[in-house]
Amino acid sequence: MLDLLSGRLKGSGPVLFDYAHWAGELRVPVPRLREVVAWLVEHEFLSLEGDVDGIARLWVNPSVALAPWTDPRPIAARYRFPYITTAEGGMGAEQPVIVLPYDAAGWEEFYRANLHMIEDPFCFSSEGCPVHER
């Protein structure tokens, strides 16, 4: 689900998620997708801003995914997103995911540490990059 949403990020805005469309694409019932979104919202991977006629307006925690050239600080501040990261040792660690409560200074540090990737995102294509061709 996070991969699907991450691929649809555009700038510093939300992702519009059509439950019926994605239920068909993923071949799962709409209630199951709603459960997954609710879990991700509860654990602060996402923020749900609204759900009208089966289309959710979702904000992705910038520590999970960030669109190129997007400053994560306003998004994190708007929803008081925690900083989510993996522990040293990854999935083998006793507690593999670390969730640090929202902290403006922490998000500033994240921004500074990742500024090179925010300002000049990495390309995965040798034939031209749609991100950099904009």
PDB file of C-alpha atoms in Angstrom:
ATOM      1  CA  MET A   1       0.000   0.000   0.000  1.00  0.00           C
ATOM      2  CA  LEU A   2       2.770   2.460   0.903  1.00  0.00           C
ATOM      3  CA  ASP A   3       4.579   1.698  -2.378  1.00  0.00           C
ATOM      4  CA  LEU A   4       1.368   2.325  -4.296  1.00  0.00           C
ATOM      5  CA  LEU A   5       0.786   5.653  -2.535  1.00  0.00           C
ATOM      6  CA  SER A   6       4.435   6.695  -2.721  1.00  0.00           C
ATOM      7  CA  GLY A   7       4.420   6.294  -6.482  1.00  0.00           C
ATOM      8  CA  ARG A   8       1.537   8.741  -6.727  1.00  0.00           C
ATOM      9  CA  LEU A   9       3.036  11.570  -4.702  1.00  0.00           C
ATOM     10  CA  LYS A  10       3.173  14.881  -6.539  1.00  0.00           C
ATOM     11  CA  GLY A  11       4.933  17.715  -4.796  1.00  0.00           C
ATOM     12  CA  SER A  12       3.835  18.482  -1.292  1.00  0.00           C
ATOM     13  CA  GLY A  13       0.189  17.517  -1.763  1.00  0.00           C
ATOM     14  CA  PRO A  14      -1.971  14.585  -0.765  1.00  0.00           C
ATOM     15  CA  VAL A  15      -2.685  11.440  -2.747  1.00  0.00           C
ATOM     16  CA  LEU A  16      -6.272  10.894  -3.845  1.00  0.00           C
ATOM     17  CA  PHE A  17      -7.030   7.211  -3.300  1.00  0.00           C
ATOM     18  CA  ASP A  18     -10.084   5.691  -4.981  1.00  0.00           C
ATOM     19  CA  TYR A  19     -10.969   2.616  -2.926  1.00  0.00           C
ATOM     20  CA  ALA A  20     -13.158   0.996  -5.608  1.00  0.00           C
ATOM     21  CA  HIS A  21     -10.556   1.454  -8.326  1.00  0.00           C
ATOM     22  CA  TRP A  22      -7.712   0.017  -6.257  1.00  0.00           C
ATOM     23  CA  ALA A  23      -9.847  -2.806  -4.875  1.00  0.00           C
ATOM     24  CA  GLY A  24     -10.376  -3.894  -8.475  1.00  0.00           C
ATOM     25  CA  GLU A  25      -6.715  -3.459  -9.406  1.00  0.00           C
ATOM     26  CA  LEU A  26      -5.453  -5.321  -6.353  1.00  0.00           C
ATOM     27  CA  ARG A  27      -8.300  -7.839  -6.312  1.00  0.00           C
ATOM     28  CA  VAL A  28      -9.191  -7.255  -2.700  1.00  0.00           C
ATOM     29  CA  PRO A  29     -12.479  -6.130  -1.154  1.00  0.00           C
ATOM     30  CA  VAL A  30     -12.948  -2.427  -0.462  1.00  0.00           C
ATOM     31  CA  PRO A  31     -13.433  -3.070   3.291  1.00  0.00           C
ATOM     32  CA  ARG A  32      -9.997  -4.705   3.414  1.00  0.00           C
ATOM     33  CA  LEU A  33      -8.382  -1.649   1.801  1.00  0.00           C
ATOM     34  CA  ARG A  34     -10.176   0.555   4.300  1.00  0.00           C
ATOM     35  CA  GLU A  35      -8.770  -1.592   7.134  1.00  0.00           C
ATOM     36  CA  VAL A  36      -5.244  -1.231   5.777  1.00  0.00           C
ATOM     37  CA  VAL A  37      -5.579   2.543   5.411  1.00  0.00           C
ATOM     38  CA  ALA A  38      -7.047   2.789   8.919  1.00  0.00           C
ATOM     39  CA  TRP A  39      -4.087   0.821  10.331  1.00  0.00           C
ATOM     40  CA  LEU A  40      -1.579   3.032   8.494  1.00  0.00           C
ATOM     41  CA  VAL A  41      -3.366   6.147   9.789  1.00  0.00           C
ATOM     42  CA  GLU A  42      -3.484   4.787  13.340  1.00  0.00           C
ATOM     43  CA  HIS A  43       0.276   4.116  13.236  1.00  0.00           C
ATOM     44  CA  GLU A  44       0.953   7.535  11.635  1.00  0.00           C
ATOM     45  CA  PHE A  45       2.353   6.324   8.334  1.00  0.00           C
ATOM     46  CA  LEU A  46      -0.532   8.259   6.761  1.00  0.00           C
ATOM     47  CA  SER A  47      -2.958  10.987   7.678  1.00  0.00           C
ATOM     48  CA  LEU A  48      -6.521  10.818   6.360  1.00  0.00           C
ATOM     49  CA  GLU A  49      -7.804  14.302   5.571  1.00  0.00           C
ATOM     50  CA  GLY A  50     -11.137  13.185   4.213  1.00  0.00           C
ATOM     51  CA  ASP A  51     -13.098  10.431   2.496  1.00  0.00           C
ATOM     52  CA  VAL A  52     -15.863  11.490   0.120  1.00  0.00           C
ATOM     53  CA  ASP A  53     -17.695   9.118  -2.228  1.00  0.00           C
ATOM     54  CA  GLY A  54     -15.059   6.428  -1.709  1.00  0.00           C
ATOM     55  CA  ILE A  55     -12.095   8.654  -2.510  1.00  0.00           C
ATOM     56  CA  ALA A  56      -9.709   9.271   0.359  1.00  0.00           C
ATOM     57  CA  ARG A  57      -7.401  12.259   0.604  1.00  0.00           C
ATOM     58  CA  LEU A  58      -4.247  10.801   2.146  1.00  0.00           C
ATOM     59  CA  TRP A  59      -1.056  12.477   3.293  1.00  0.00           C
ATOM     60  CA  VAL A  60       2.029  10.276   3.430  1.00  0.00           C
ATOM     61  CA  ASN A  61       4.426  10.693   6.353  1.00  0.00           C
ATOM     62  CA  PRO A  62       7.560  12.187   4.713  1.00  0.00           C
ATOM     63  CA  SER A  63       9.806   9.797   6.638  1.00  0.00           C
ATOM     64  CA  VAL A  64       8.096   7.006   4.673  1.00  0.00           C
ATOM     65  CA  ALA A  65       8.064   8.635   1.220  1.00  0.00           C
ATOM     66  CA  LEU A  66       8.731  12.050  -0.230  1.00  0.00           C
ATOM     67  CA  ALA A  67       8.198  13.409  -3.731  1.00  0.00           C
ATOM     68  CA  PRO A  68      11.291  14.908  -5.413  1.00  0.00           C
ATOM     69  CA  TRP A  69      11.980  18.578  -4.660  1.00  0.00           C
ATOM     70  CA  THR A  70       9.567  18.542  -1.700  1.00  0.00           C
ATOM     71  CA  ASP A  71      10.363  20.057   1.665  1.00  0.00           C
ATOM     72  CA  PRO A  72       9.186  17.512   4.279  1.00  0.00           C
ATOM     73  CA  ARG A  73       9.035  19.996   7.156  1.00  0.00           C
ATOM     74  CA  PRO A  74       5.648  21.655   6.390  1.00  0.00           C
ATOM     75  CA  ILE A  75       3.973  18.284   5.780  1.00  0.00           C
ATOM     76  CA  ALA A  76       5.408  16.848   8.997  1.00  0.00           C
ATOM     77  CA  ALA A  77       4.351  19.937  10.944  1.00  0.00           C
ATOM     78  CA  ARG A  78       0.848  20.022   9.463  1.00  0.00           C
ATOM     79  CA  TYR A  79       0.050  16.512  10.701  1.00  0.00           C
ATOM     80  CA  ARG A  80       2.590  16.343  13.533  1.00  0.00           C
ATOM     81  CA  PHE A  81       3.986  13.238  11.875  1.00  0.00           C
ATOM     82  CA  PRO A  82       6.464  11.249  13.919  1.00  0.00           C
ATOM     83  CA  TYR A  83       9.805  10.340  12.381  1.00  0.00           C
ATOM     84  CA  ILE A  84       9.744   6.639  11.482  1.00  0.00           C
ATOM     85  CA  THR A  85      12.988   4.815  10.771  1.00  0.00           C
ATOM     86  CA  THR A  86      14.466   1.329  10.930  1.00  0.00           C
ATOM     87  CA  ALA A  87      16.635   0.284  13.818  1.00  0.00           C
ATOM     88  CA  GLU A  88      20.248  -0.688  13.447  1.00  0.00           C
ATOM     89  CA  GLY A  89      20.137  -4.335  12.429  1.00  0.00           C
ATOM     90  CA  GLY A  90      16.940  -3.845  10.438  1.00  0.00           C
ATOM     91  CA  MET A  91      14.366  -6.619  10.655  1.00  0.00           C
ATOM     92  CA  GLY A  92      16.735  -8.646  12.832  1.00  0.00           C
ATOM     93  CA  ALA A  93      16.586  -6.043  15.606  1.00  0.00           C
ATOM     94  CA  GLU A  94      14.450  -6.649  18.660  1.00  0.00           C
ATOM     95  CA  GLN A  95      12.325  -3.646  17.684  1.00  0.00           C
ATOM     96  CA  PRO A  96      12.967  -3.143  13.940  1.00  0.00           C
ATOM     97  CA  VAL A  97      11.007   0.105  13.563  1.00  0.00           C
ATOM     98  CA  ILE A  98      11.704   3.196  15.629  1.00  0.00           C
ATOM     99  CA  VAL A  99       9.014   5.857  15.907  1.00  0.00           C
ATOM    100  CA  LEU A 100      10.159   9.200  17.284  1.00  0.00           C
ATOM    101  CA  PRO A 101       7.413  11.690  18.212  1.00  0.00           C
ATOM    102  CA  TYR A 102       7.001  14.822  16.099  1.00  0.00           C
ATOM    103  CA  ASP A 103       9.780  17.289  16.740  1.00  0.00           C
ATOM    104  CA  ALA A 104      10.384  20.344  14.533  1.00  0.00           C
ATOM    105  CA  ALA A 105      14.124  20.258  15.242  1.00  0.00           C
ATOM    106  CA  GLY A 106      14.238  16.562  14.313  1.00  0.00           C
ATOM    107  CA  TRP A 107      12.507  17.258  11.003  1.00  0.00           C
ATOM    108  CA  GLU A 108      14.942  20.121  10.386  1.00  0.00           C
ATOM    109  CA  GLU A 109      17.796  17.676  10.941  1.00  0.00           C
ATOM    110  CA  PHE A 110      16.149  15.178   8.549  1.00  0.00           C
ATOM    111  CA  TYR A 111      15.798  17.944   5.944  1.00  0.00           C
ATOM    112  CA  ARG A 112      19.450  19.015   6.240  1.00  0.00           C
ATOM    113  CA  ALA A 113      20.705  15.416   6.166  1.00  0.00           C
ATOM    114  CA  ASN A 114      18.698  14.641   3.008  1.00  0.00           C
ATOM    115  CA  LEU A 115      18.969  17.987   1.228  1.00  0.00           C
ATOM    116  CA  HIS A 116      21.168  16.528  -1.512  1.00  0.00           C
ATOM    117  CA  MET A 117      18.489  13.923  -2.346  1.00  0.00           C
ATOM    118  CA  ILE A 118      15.655  16.458  -2.081  1.00  0.00           C
ATOM    119  CA  GLU A 119      17.325  18.980  -4.388  1.00  0.00           C
ATOM    120  CA  ASP A 120      18.794  16.431  -6.829  1.00  0.00           C
ATOM    121  CA  PRO A 121      16.888  13.125  -6.619  1.00  0.00           C
ATOM    122  CA  PHE A 122      18.653   9.962  -7.724  1.00  0.00           C
ATOM    123  CA  CYS A 123      17.832   8.599 -11.196  1.00  0.00           C
ATOM    124  CA  PHE A 124      17.246   4.916 -11.833  1.00  0.00           C
ATOM    125  CA  SER A 125      17.143   5.207 -15.617  1.00  0.00           C
ATOM    126  CA  SER A 126      20.011   5.435 -18.065  1.00  0.00           C
ATOM    127  CA  GLU A 127      17.612   6.492 -20.860  1.00  0.00           C
ATOM    128  CA  GLY A 128      16.446   9.699 -19.286  1.00  0.00           C
ATOM    129  CA  CYS A 129      14.587  10.358 -16.125  1.00  0.00           C
ATOM    130  CA  PRO A 130      10.991  11.587 -16.104  1.00  0.00           C
ATOM    131  CA  VAL A 131      11.644  13.230 -12.735  1.00  0.00           C
ATOM    132  CA  HIS A 132      14.548  15.307 -14.052  1.00  0.00           C
ATOM    133  CA  GLU A 133      12.941  16.012 -17.442  1.00  0.00           C
ATOM    134  CA  ARG A 134      10.233  18.168 -15.830  1.00  0.00           C
TER     135      ARG A 134
END
